[in-house]
CSV table of C-alpha atoms in Angstrom, one decimal:
chain,number,residue,atom,x,y,z
A,1,MET,CA,13.0,45.6,17.9
A,2,THR,CA,11.7,49.2,18.4
A,3,ASN,CA,8.4,49.9,20.1
A,4,ARG,CA,7.0,50.7,16.7
A,5,GLN,CA,8.0,47.3,15.3
A,6,LEU,CA,6.7,45.6,18.4
A,7,PHE,CA,3.4,47.5,17.9
A,8,LEU,CA,3.0,46.3,14.4
A,9,HIS,CA,4.0,42.7,15.2
A,10,HIS,CA,2.3,42.0,18.5
A,11,LEU,CA,-0.8,44.3,18.7
A,12,ALA,CA,-3.9,43.5,16.7
A,13,GLN,CA,-4.2,46.2,14.1
A,14,THR,CA,-7.4,48.1,13.2
A,15,SER,CA,-6.2,49.2,9.8
A,16,THR,CA,-3.4,48.5,7.4
A,17,SER,CA,-2.0,52.0,7.8
A,18,PRO,CA,-2.1,53.2,11.5
A,19,LEU,CA,-0.6,56.6,12.3
A,20,ALA,CA,1.8,54.7,14.6
A,21,LEU,CA,3.1,57.9,16.3
A,22,GLU,CA,4.8,56.9,19.5
A,23,ILE,CA,3.5,59.3,22.1
A,24,VAL,CA,5.4,59.4,25.3
A,25,LYS,CA,3.7,62.4,27.1
A,26,ALA,CA,0.5,64.3,27.0
A,27,GLU,CA,-0.3,67.5,28.9
A,28,GLY,CA,-3.2,69.9,28.4
A,29,CYS,CA,-3.7,70.2,24.6
A,30,GLU,CA,-0.3,69.0,23.6
A,31,LEU,CA,1.4,65.6,22.9
A,32,TRP,CA,5.1,64.7,22.6
A,33,ASP,CA,6.6,61.8,20.7
A,34,GLU,CA,9.7,59.7,21.5
A,35,ASN,CA,11.9,62.2,19.6
A,36,GLY,CA,10.6,65.2,21.7
A,37,LYS,CA,8.5,66.5,18.8
A,38,LYS,CA,5.5,68.4,20.1
A,39,TYR,CA,2.0,68.2,18.6
A,40,ILE,CA,-1.1,70.4,19.1
A,41,ASP,CA,-3.9,67.9,19.7
A,42,LEU,CA,-7.0,68.6,17.5
A,43,ILE,CA,-8.5,65.2,18.2
A,44,GLY,CA,-8.6,65.1,22.0
A,45,GLY,CA,-8.8,61.3,22.0
A,46,ILE,CA,-12.0,61.5,19.8
A,47,SER,CA,-13.7,63.9,22.2
A,48,VAL,CA,-12.4,62.2,25.3
A,49,ALA,CA,-10.0,64.8,26.7
A,50,ASN,CA,-12.5,67.7,26.9
A,51,ILE,CA,-10.7,69.3,29.8
A,52,GLY,CA,-7.3,68.5,28.4
A,53,HIS,CA,-4.9,65.7,29.0
A,54,ARG,CA,-3.8,64.9,32.6
A,55,HIS,CA,-5.7,67.8,34.3
A,56,PRO,CA,-4.0,68.1,37.8
A,57,MET,CA,-7.3,67.8,39.7
A,58,VAL,CA,-8.1,64.6,37.8
A,59,ILE,CA,-4.6,63.2,38.5
A,60,SER,CA,-5.1,64.0,42.2
A,61,ALA,CA,-8.5,62.3,42.3
A,62,ILE,CA,-7.0,59.2,40.7
A,63,HIS,CA,-4.2,59.0,43.3
A,64,LYS,CA,-6.7,59.5,46.1
A,65,GLN,CA,-8.9,56.7,44.9
A,66,LEU,CA,-5.9,54.4,44.3
A,67,GLU,CA,-5.0,54.7,48.0
A,68,ALA,CA,-8.5,53.6,49.0
A,69,TYR,CA,-9.3,50.8,46.6
A,70,MET,CA,-9.4,49.7,43.0
A,71,HIS,CA,-11.6,46.9,41.8
A,72,ILE,CA,-13.4,45.1,44.6
A,73,MET,CA,-16.6,43.5,43.1
A,74,VAL,CA,-18.7,43.4,40.0
A,75,TYR,CA,-20.7,46.6,39.3
A,76,GLY,CA,-23.9,46.9,41.3
A,77,GLU,CA,-23.1,44.6,44.2
A,78,LEU,CA,-21.4,46.8,46.7
A,79,VAL,CA,-21.9,50.5,47.6
A,80,GLN,CA,-18.8,52.1,46.1
A,81,SER,CA,-18.5,55.8,46.8
A,82,PRO,CA,-17.1,57.0,43.5
A,83,GLN,CA,-20.0,55.4,41.6
A,84,VAL,CA,-22.6,56.7,43.9
A,85,GLN,CA,-21.2,60.2,44.0
A,86,TYR,CA,-20.7,60.4,40.3
A,87,ALA,CA,-24.2,59.2,39.6
A,88,LYS,CA,-25.6,61.9,41.9
A,89,LEU,CA,-23.5,64.6,40.1
A,90,LEU,CA,-24.7,63.4,36.7
A,91,THR,CA,-28.4,63.3,37.6
A,92,ASP,CA,-28.2,66.6,39.4
A,93,ASN,CA,-27.2,68.1,36.1
A,94,LEU,CA,-29.8,66.3,34.0
A,95,PRO,CA,-33.6,66.5,33.6
A,96,ALA,CA,-35.6,64.9,36.4
A,97,SER,CA,-36.6,61.9,34.3
A,98,LEU,CA,-33.0,61.0,33.8
A,99,ASN,CA,-32.3,60.0,37.4
A,100,ALA,CA,-30.7,56.5,37.4
A,101,VAL,CA,-27.3,55.6,36.0
A,102,TYR,CA,-25.9,52.3,34.8
A,103,PHE,CA,-22.1,52.6,34.4
A,104,THR,CA,-20.4,50.5,31.8
A,105,ASN,CA,-16.8,50.2,30.5
A,106,SER,CA,-17.4,52.1,27.2
A,107,GLY,CA,-19.9,53.9,25.0
A,108,ALA,CA,-20.5,50.8,22.9
A,109,GLU,CA,-21.4,48.8,26.1
A,110,ALA,CA,-23.8,51.6,27.0
A,111,VAL,CA,-25.5,51.2,23.6
A,112,GLU,CA,-25.8,47.4,24.2
A,113,GLY,CA,-27.3,47.9,27.7
A,114,ALA,CA,-29.8,50.5,26.4
A,115,MET,CA,-30.9,48.2,23.6
A,116,LYS,CA,-31.6,45.4,26.1
A,117,LEU,CA,-33.4,47.9,28.4
A,118,ALA,CA,-35.7,49.1,25.6
A,119,LYS,CA,-36.6,45.6,24.6
A,120,ARG,CA,-37.2,44.5,28.2
A,121,PHE,CA,-39.3,47.6,29.2
A,122,THR,CA,-41.5,47.8,26.0
A,123,ASN,CA,-41.7,44.1,25.4
A,124,ARG,CA,-41.1,44.9,21.7
A,125,SER,CA,-38.2,43.9,19.4
A,126,GLU,CA,-38.0,46.3,16.5
A,127,ILE,CA,-35.2,49.0,16.8
A,128,ILE,CA,-34.8,52.0,14.5
A,129,ALA,CA,-31.5,53.7,13.8
A,130,PHE,CA,-30.2,56.0,11.1
A,131,ASN,CA,-28.1,55.9,8.0
A,132,ASN,CA,-24.6,57.2,8.6
A,133,SER,CA,-24.9,56.7,12.3
A,134,TYR,CA,-22.2,55.4,14.5
A,135,HIS,CA,-22.8,53.7,17.9
A,136,GLY,CA,-19.8,51.3,18.4
A,137,SER,CA,-18.4,48.1,17.1
A,138,THR,CA,-19.8,45.3,19.3
A,139,GLN,CA,-22.4,43.0,17.7
A,140,GLY,CA,-25.5,44.9,18.8
A,141,ALA,CA,-24.0,48.4,18.2
A,142,LEU,CA,-22.6,47.3,14.9
A,143,SER,CA,-26.2,46.2,13.9
A,144,LEU,CA,-27.2,49.9,14.4
A,145,ILE,CA,-24.3,51.4,12.4
A,146,GLY,CA,-25.8,53.2,9.4
A,147,SER,CA,-23.5,51.9,6.7
A,148,GLU,CA,-23.5,48.5,4.9
A,149,TYR,CA,-19.8,48.8,4.3
A,150,TRP,CA,-19.1,48.4,8.0
A,151,ARG,CA,-21.9,45.9,8.7
A,152,ASN,CA,-21.6,43.5,5.7
A,153,ALA,CA,-18.5,41.4,6.7
A,154,TYR,CA,-20.1,40.5,10.1
A,155,ARG,CA,-23.5,39.3,9.1
A,156,PRO,CA,-25.8,37.8,10.4
A,157,LEU,CA,-26.3,40.7,12.8
A,158,LEU,CA,-29.3,41.4,15.0
A,159,PRO,CA,-32.7,41.1,13.3
A,160,GLY,CA,-35.5,43.6,13.5
A,161,ILE,CA,-33.4,46.7,12.9
A,162,ARG,CA,-34.5,49.3,10.4
A,163,HIS,CA,-32.4,52.2,9.2
A,164,LEU,CA,-34.0,55.6,8.3
A,165,ASN,CA,-32.6,58.8,6.8
A,166,TYR,CA,-31.5,61.3,9.4
A,167,ASN,CA,-33.3,64.6,9.1
A,168,SER,CA,-36.1,63.0,7.0
A,169,PHE,CA,-39.6,63.9,8.2
A,170,GLU,CA,-41.1,61.5,5.6
A,171,ASP,CA,-39.3,58.5,7.2
A,172,LEU,CA,-40.8,59.1,10.7
A,173,HIS,CA,-43.9,57.2,9.8
A,174,PHE,CA,-41.9,54.0,10.0
A,175,ILE,CA,-41.9,54.4,13.8
A,176,THR,CA,-44.9,52.3,14.9
A,177,ASP,CA,-46.4,50.6,18.0
A,178,GLN,CA,-44.1,47.7,17.2
A,179,THR,CA,-40.9,49.8,17.7
A,180,ALA,CA,-39.1,49.3,21.0
A,181,CYS,CA,-36.8,52.3,20.5
A,182,VAL,CA,-35.2,54.8,18.2
A,183,VAL,CA,-31.5,55.2,18.6
A,184,ALA,CA,-30.1,58.5,17.3
A,185,GLU,CA,-27.1,60.7,17.7
A,186,THR,CA,-28.2,64.1,18.8
A,187,VAL,CA,-25.6,65.4,16.3
A,188,GLN,CA,-24.3,62.8,13.8
A,189,ALA,CA,-20.6,62.6,14.5
A,190,GLU,CA,-18.8,60.3,12.0
A,191,ALA,CA,-21.1,61.5,9.2
A,192,GLY,CA,-19.2,64.8,9.5
A,193,ILE,CA,-21.0,66.8,12.2
A,194,ILE,CA,-24.5,66.7,10.8
A,195,ALA,CA,-27.0,68.5,13.0
A,196,PRO,CA,-30.8,67.9,13.1
A,197,GLN,CA,-32.6,70.5,11.0
A,198,ASN,CA,-35.9,72.5,11.2
A,199,GLY,CA,-37.4,70.9,14.3
A,200,TRP,CA,-36.7,67.3,13.1
A,201,LEU,CA,-35.5,66.1,16.4
A,202,LYS,CA,-38.7,67.4,18.1
A,203,ALA,CA,-40.8,65.7,15.5
A,204,LEU,CA,-38.9,62.5,16.1
A,205,GLN,CA,-39.7,62.7,19.8
A,206,GLU,CA,-43.4,63.3,19.1
A,207,HIS,CA,-43.6,60.2,16.9
A,208,CYS,CA,-42.0,58.2,19.7
A,209,LEU,CA,-44.5,59.6,22.2
A,210,GLU,CA,-47.4,58.8,20.0
A,211,THR,CA,-46.3,55.1,19.5
A,212,GLY,CA,-45.0,54.4,23.0
A,213,THR,CA,-41.5,54.1,21.6
A,214,LEU,CA,-38.4,54.9,23.7
A,215,LEU,CA,-36.1,57.7,22.3
A,216,ILE,CA,-32.5,56.9,23.0
A,217,LEU,CA,-30.0,59.7,22.3
A,218,ASP,CA,-26.4,58.9,21.8
A,219,GLU,CA,-24.3,61.7,23.3
A,220,ILE,CA,-21.1,59.7,23.6
A,221,GLN,CA,-19.3,62.3,21.5
A,222,THR,CA,-21.8,65.1,21.9
A,223,GLY,CA,-21.9,65.4,25.7
A,224,PHE,CA,-19.8,67.3,28.2
A,225,GLY,CA,-19.8,70.7,26.5
A,226,ARG,CA,-18.7,69.7,23.0
A,227,THR,CA,-21.6,71.5,21.4
A,228,GLY,CA,-21.5,74.6,23.5
A,229,LYS,CA,-24.0,73.3,26.1
A,230,LEU,CA,-23.4,70.6,28.7
A,231,TRP,CA,-25.7,68.2,26.8
A,232,GLY,CA,-26.4,68.4,23.1
A,233,PHE,CA,-30.2,67.8,23.5
A,234,GLU,CA,-30.4,71.1,25.4
A,235,HIS,CA,-30.2,72.9,22.0
A,236,PHE,CA,-33.4,71.3,20.8
A,237,GLU,CA,-35.8,71.5,23.7
A,238,ILE,CA,-36.3,67.7,24.1
A,239,ILE,CA,-35.5,65.1,26.7
A,240,PRO,CA,-34.6,61.5,25.7
A,241,ASP,CA,-36.0,58.5,27.5
A,242,ILE,CA,-32.5,57.1,27.7
A,243,LEU,CA,-29.2,59.0,27.4
A,244,LEU,CA,-26.0,57.3,26.3
A,245,LEU,CA,-22.6,58.7,27.5
A,246,GLY,CA,-19.0,57.7,27.1
A,247,LYS,CA,-15.8,59.4,25.8
A,248,ALA,CA,-15.3,62.4,28.1
A,249,LEU,CA,-17.4,60.8,30.8
A,250,GLY,CA,-14.3,59.2,32.3
A,251,GLY,CA,-12.0,62.2,32.3
A,252,GLY,CA,-9.5,60.2,30.3
A,253,MET,CA,-10.3,56.9,31.9
A,254,PRO,CA,-12.5,54.2,30.3
A,255,LEU,CA,-16.1,54.7,31.3
A,256,GLY,CA,-19.6,54.7,29.7
A,257,ALA,CA,-23.2,54.9,30.9
A,258,PHE,CA,-26.8,54.7,30.0
A,259,ILE,CA,-29.2,56.8,32.0
A,260,GLY,CA,-33.0,56.7,32.3
A,261,ASP,CA,-35.8,56.8,34.8
A,262,LYS,CA,-35.4,54.6,37.9
A,263,LYS,CA,-38.8,52.9,37.3
A,264,MET,CA,-37.7,51.9,33.9
A,265,MET,CA,-34.1,50.9,34.8
A,266,ASP,CA,-35.4,48.7,37.6
A,267,CYS,CA,-36.7,46.2,35.1
A,268,LEU,CA,-33.1,45.0,34.6
A,269,ALA,CA,-33.0,43.8,38.2
A,270,GLU,CA,-35.6,41.0,38.0
A,271,ASN,CA,-37.1,38.4,35.6
A,272,PRO,CA,-34.3,37.7,35.1
A,273,VAL,CA,-32.1,38.9,38.0
A,274,LEU,CA,-28.9,40.4,36.7
A,275,GLY,CA,-30.6,41.4,33.5
A,276,HIS,CA,-27.5,43.4,32.6
A,277,ILE,CA,-24.1,42.9,34.3
A,278,THR,CA,-20.5,44.0,34.0
A,279,THR,CA,-17.4,43.2,35.9
A,280,PHE,CA,-15.4,46.5,35.4
A,281,GLY,CA,-18.1,48.9,34.4
A,282,GLY,CA,-18.1,51.9,36.7
A,283,HIS,CA,-14.6,51.1,37.9
A,284,PRO,CA,-13.9,53.2,41.0
A,285,VAL,CA,-10.8,54.9,39.6
A,286,SER,CA,-12.6,55.8,36.3
A,287,CYS,CA,-15.6,57.2,38.3
A,288,ALA,CA,-13.3,59.2,40.5
A,289,ALA,CA,-11.5,60.7,37.5
A,290,GLY,CA,-14.7,61.3,35.6
A,291,MET,CA,-16.5,63.0,38.4
A,292,THR,CA,-13.6,65.4,39.0
A,293,ALA,CA,-13.4,66.1,35.3
A,294,MET,CA,-17.1,67.0,35.2
A,295,GLN,CA,-16.7,69.2,38.3
A,296,VAL,CA,-13.9,71.1,36.5
A,297,LEU,CA,-16.1,71.5,33.4
A,298,LEU,CA,-19.0,72.8,35.5
A,299,THR,CA,-16.8,75.3,37.4
A,300,GLU,CA,-14.5,76.7,34.7
A,301,ASN,CA,-15.5,78.8,31.7
A,302,TYR,CA,-14.4,76.4,28.9
A,303,VAL,CA,-17.9,75.9,27.5
A,304,LYS,CA,-18.7,79.6,27.6
A,305,GLU,CA,-15.5,80.3,25.6
A,306,ILE,CA,-16.5,78.1,22.7
A,307,PRO,CA,-18.3,80.7,20.6
A,308,GLU,CA,-15.1,82.9,20.5
A,309,LYS,CA,-13.0,79.9,19.5
A,310,VAL,CA,-15.4,78.9,16.8
A,311,ASP,CA,-15.4,82.4,15.4
A,312,LEU,CA,-11.6,82.5,15.3
A,313,LEU,CA,-11.5,79.2,13.4
A,314,LYS,CA,-14.2,80.1,10.9
A,315,ASN,CA,-12.5,83.5,10.2
A,316,LEU,CA,-9.2,81.8,9.5
A,317,LEU,CA,-10.2,78.6,7.7
A,318,ILE,CA,-11.0,80.2,4.4
A,319,HIS,CA,-9.3,78.7,1.3
A,320,PRO,CA,-10.4,77.7,-2.2
A,321,SER,CA,-9.6,74.0,-1.4
A,322,ILE,CA,-11.9,73.9,1.5
A,323,LYS,CA,-15.2,72.8,0.0
A,324,ASN,CA,-17.4,73.1,3.2
A,325,ILE,CA,-17.2,73.3,7.0
A,326,ASN,CA,-19.8,71.7,9.2
A,327,SER,CA,-19.6,72.7,12.8
A,328,PHE,CA,-21.6,72.4,16.0
A,329,GLY,CA,-19.8,73.9,19.0
A,330,LEU,CA,-16.0,73.3,19.1
A,331,TRP,CA,-16.5,70.4,16.7
A,332,MET,CA,-15.8,70.7,13.0
A,333,ALA,CA,-15.7,68.7,9.8
A,334,ILE,CA,-13.5,70.5,7.2
A,335,GLU,CA,-14.4,69.1,3.8
A,336,PHE,CA,-12.0,68.8,0.9
A,337,GLU,CA,-12.5,67.7,-2.7
A,338,SER,CA,-11.6,64.1,-2.1
A,339,PRO,CA,-10.4,61.6,0.5
A,340,GLY,CA,-7.0,61.7,-1.1
A,341,ASN,CA,-6.7,65.5,-0.7
A,342,CYS,CA,-7.9,65.2,2.9
A,343,LYS,CA,-5.3,62.5,3.7
A,344,LYS,CA,-2.5,64.7,2.2
A,345,VAL,CA,-3.6,67.6,4.5
A,346,ILE,CA,-3.8,65.4,7.5
A,347,ASP,CA,-0.3,64.0,6.8
A,348,ASN,CA,1.1,67.4,6.2
A,349,CYS,CA,-0.4,68.7,9.5
A,350,ILE,CA,1.1,65.8,11.5
A,351,GLU,CA,4.4,66.5,9.8
A,352,GLN,CA,4.2,70.1,11.0
A,353,GLY,CA,3.1,69.2,14.6
A,354,VAL,CA,-0.7,69.3,14.4
A,355,LEU,CA,-2.5,66.0,15.1
A,356,THR,CA,-5.8,65.5,13.3
A,357,ASP,CA,-7.7,62.8,11.6
A,358,TRP,CA,-10.7,62.0,9.4
A,359,PHE,CA,-14.3,60.7,9.8
A,360,LEU,CA,-15.6,57.2,9.3
A,361,PHE,CA,-18.4,58.1,7.0
A,362,THR,CA,-16.8,61.1,5.2
A,363,ALA,CA,-13.2,60.4,4.5
A,364,SER,CA,-12.9,63.7,2.6
A,365,SER,CA,-13.4,65.6,5.8
A,366,LEU,CA,-10.8,66.5,8.5
A,367,ARG,CA,-11.8,66.1,12.1
A,368,LEU,CA,-11.4,69.0,14.5
A,369,SER,CA,-12.5,68.1,18.1
A,370,PRO,CA,-9.7,69.5,20.4
A,371,PRO,CA,-9.9,69.7,24.2
A,372,LEU,CA,-12.3,72.5,25.1
A,373,THR,CA,-9.4,74.0,27.0
A,374,ILE,CA,-7.4,74.8,23.9
A,375,SER,CA,-6.2,78.4,23.7
A,376,LEU,CA,-6.9,80.9,21.0
A,377,GLN,CA,-3.2,81.0,20.3
A,378,GLN,CA,-3.1,77.2,19.8
A,379,LEU,CA,-6.1,77.3,17.6
A,380,GLU,CA,-4.6,80.0,15.5
A,381,ILE,CA,-1.4,78.0,15.0
A,382,ALA,CA,-3.5,74.9,14.1
A,383,ALA,CA,-5.6,76.7,11.6
A,384,LYS,CA,-2.6,78.3,9.9
A,385,THR,CA,-0.9,74.9,9.8
A,386,ILE,CA,-4.0,73.5,8.0
A,387,LEU,CA,-3.9,76.4,5.5
A,388,LYS,CA,-0.1,75.9,5.1
A,389,SER,CA,-0.7,72.2,4.4
A,390,LEU,CA,-3.0,73.2,1.5
């Protein structure tokens, strides 16, 4: 049997029609399949490969850590240099109140940990999330997802969760002194790059402050330069009580984190002890890779180059079949008339060597979230391929 047949027979499938491309190599902003065909990567592992695939400095950091040690003990029990140093780098580049990091394996696990932290710290149980939000697929995170289509098959889910409309000022009165936390994406990702409008995010924070509610911002896709700033919340002059990170956090390795103030985070250490625990969260190799990737992002000009790249795309992506383009930084949702039309464009792009995909809550929109390192030339080829596919 071929690898593709083995894939279909022996790996649990997440859909009935996976792309099933057999990728044998990834480098920078390009992928190669088993036949040697090259693809420009417009997905970047869903905002994971922000500094490109297999950056040489990240590869070097991984090798160096492998020579020292891999897994030695559950997270939080031993002083492990990669965890400590990466936590210091992250907090050095965050507001003063975001000074303690809890590393997890993934973004969804960061969501789970933050939900527990909010309940424990506030001694409240109600949680508010938003329609068309996406926070992961574990039971708690799934309870937050803003779509009954995705939730319904797995009920009963967590009780005490209310969904409001994103960008609705009227809905903010539902935040009360019974609310433990509000969980929001700084920019809604799977809804098709929906940004907060007209000071709404600031109003959301004010309601949280008035009611003693914790504001949790999910920057699992938004963080690490995707929006044109290191953190998405920097665009809106607010600071969350808890920040959720994942995706690009690991530099291509699995890693997530929730970050808050040390005094708040310490409540997970007692009554009960081990209030949140993970075996592989903050894996030393993942932390070494992620820290190096962040250092690359901080020292190179990739984030500063985003406006020029966005302008190029917007000037090129003009066509009667393109209904709308939502964008925030190097992050776009290109909307077509229907999911069927979008699927045809995606399939044609892949056929012509440009890898892209759709969004969970807007299947009529094409995803564009390439590595921030992508060149103007590669973007021009990709944009012209999209137009040719139409």
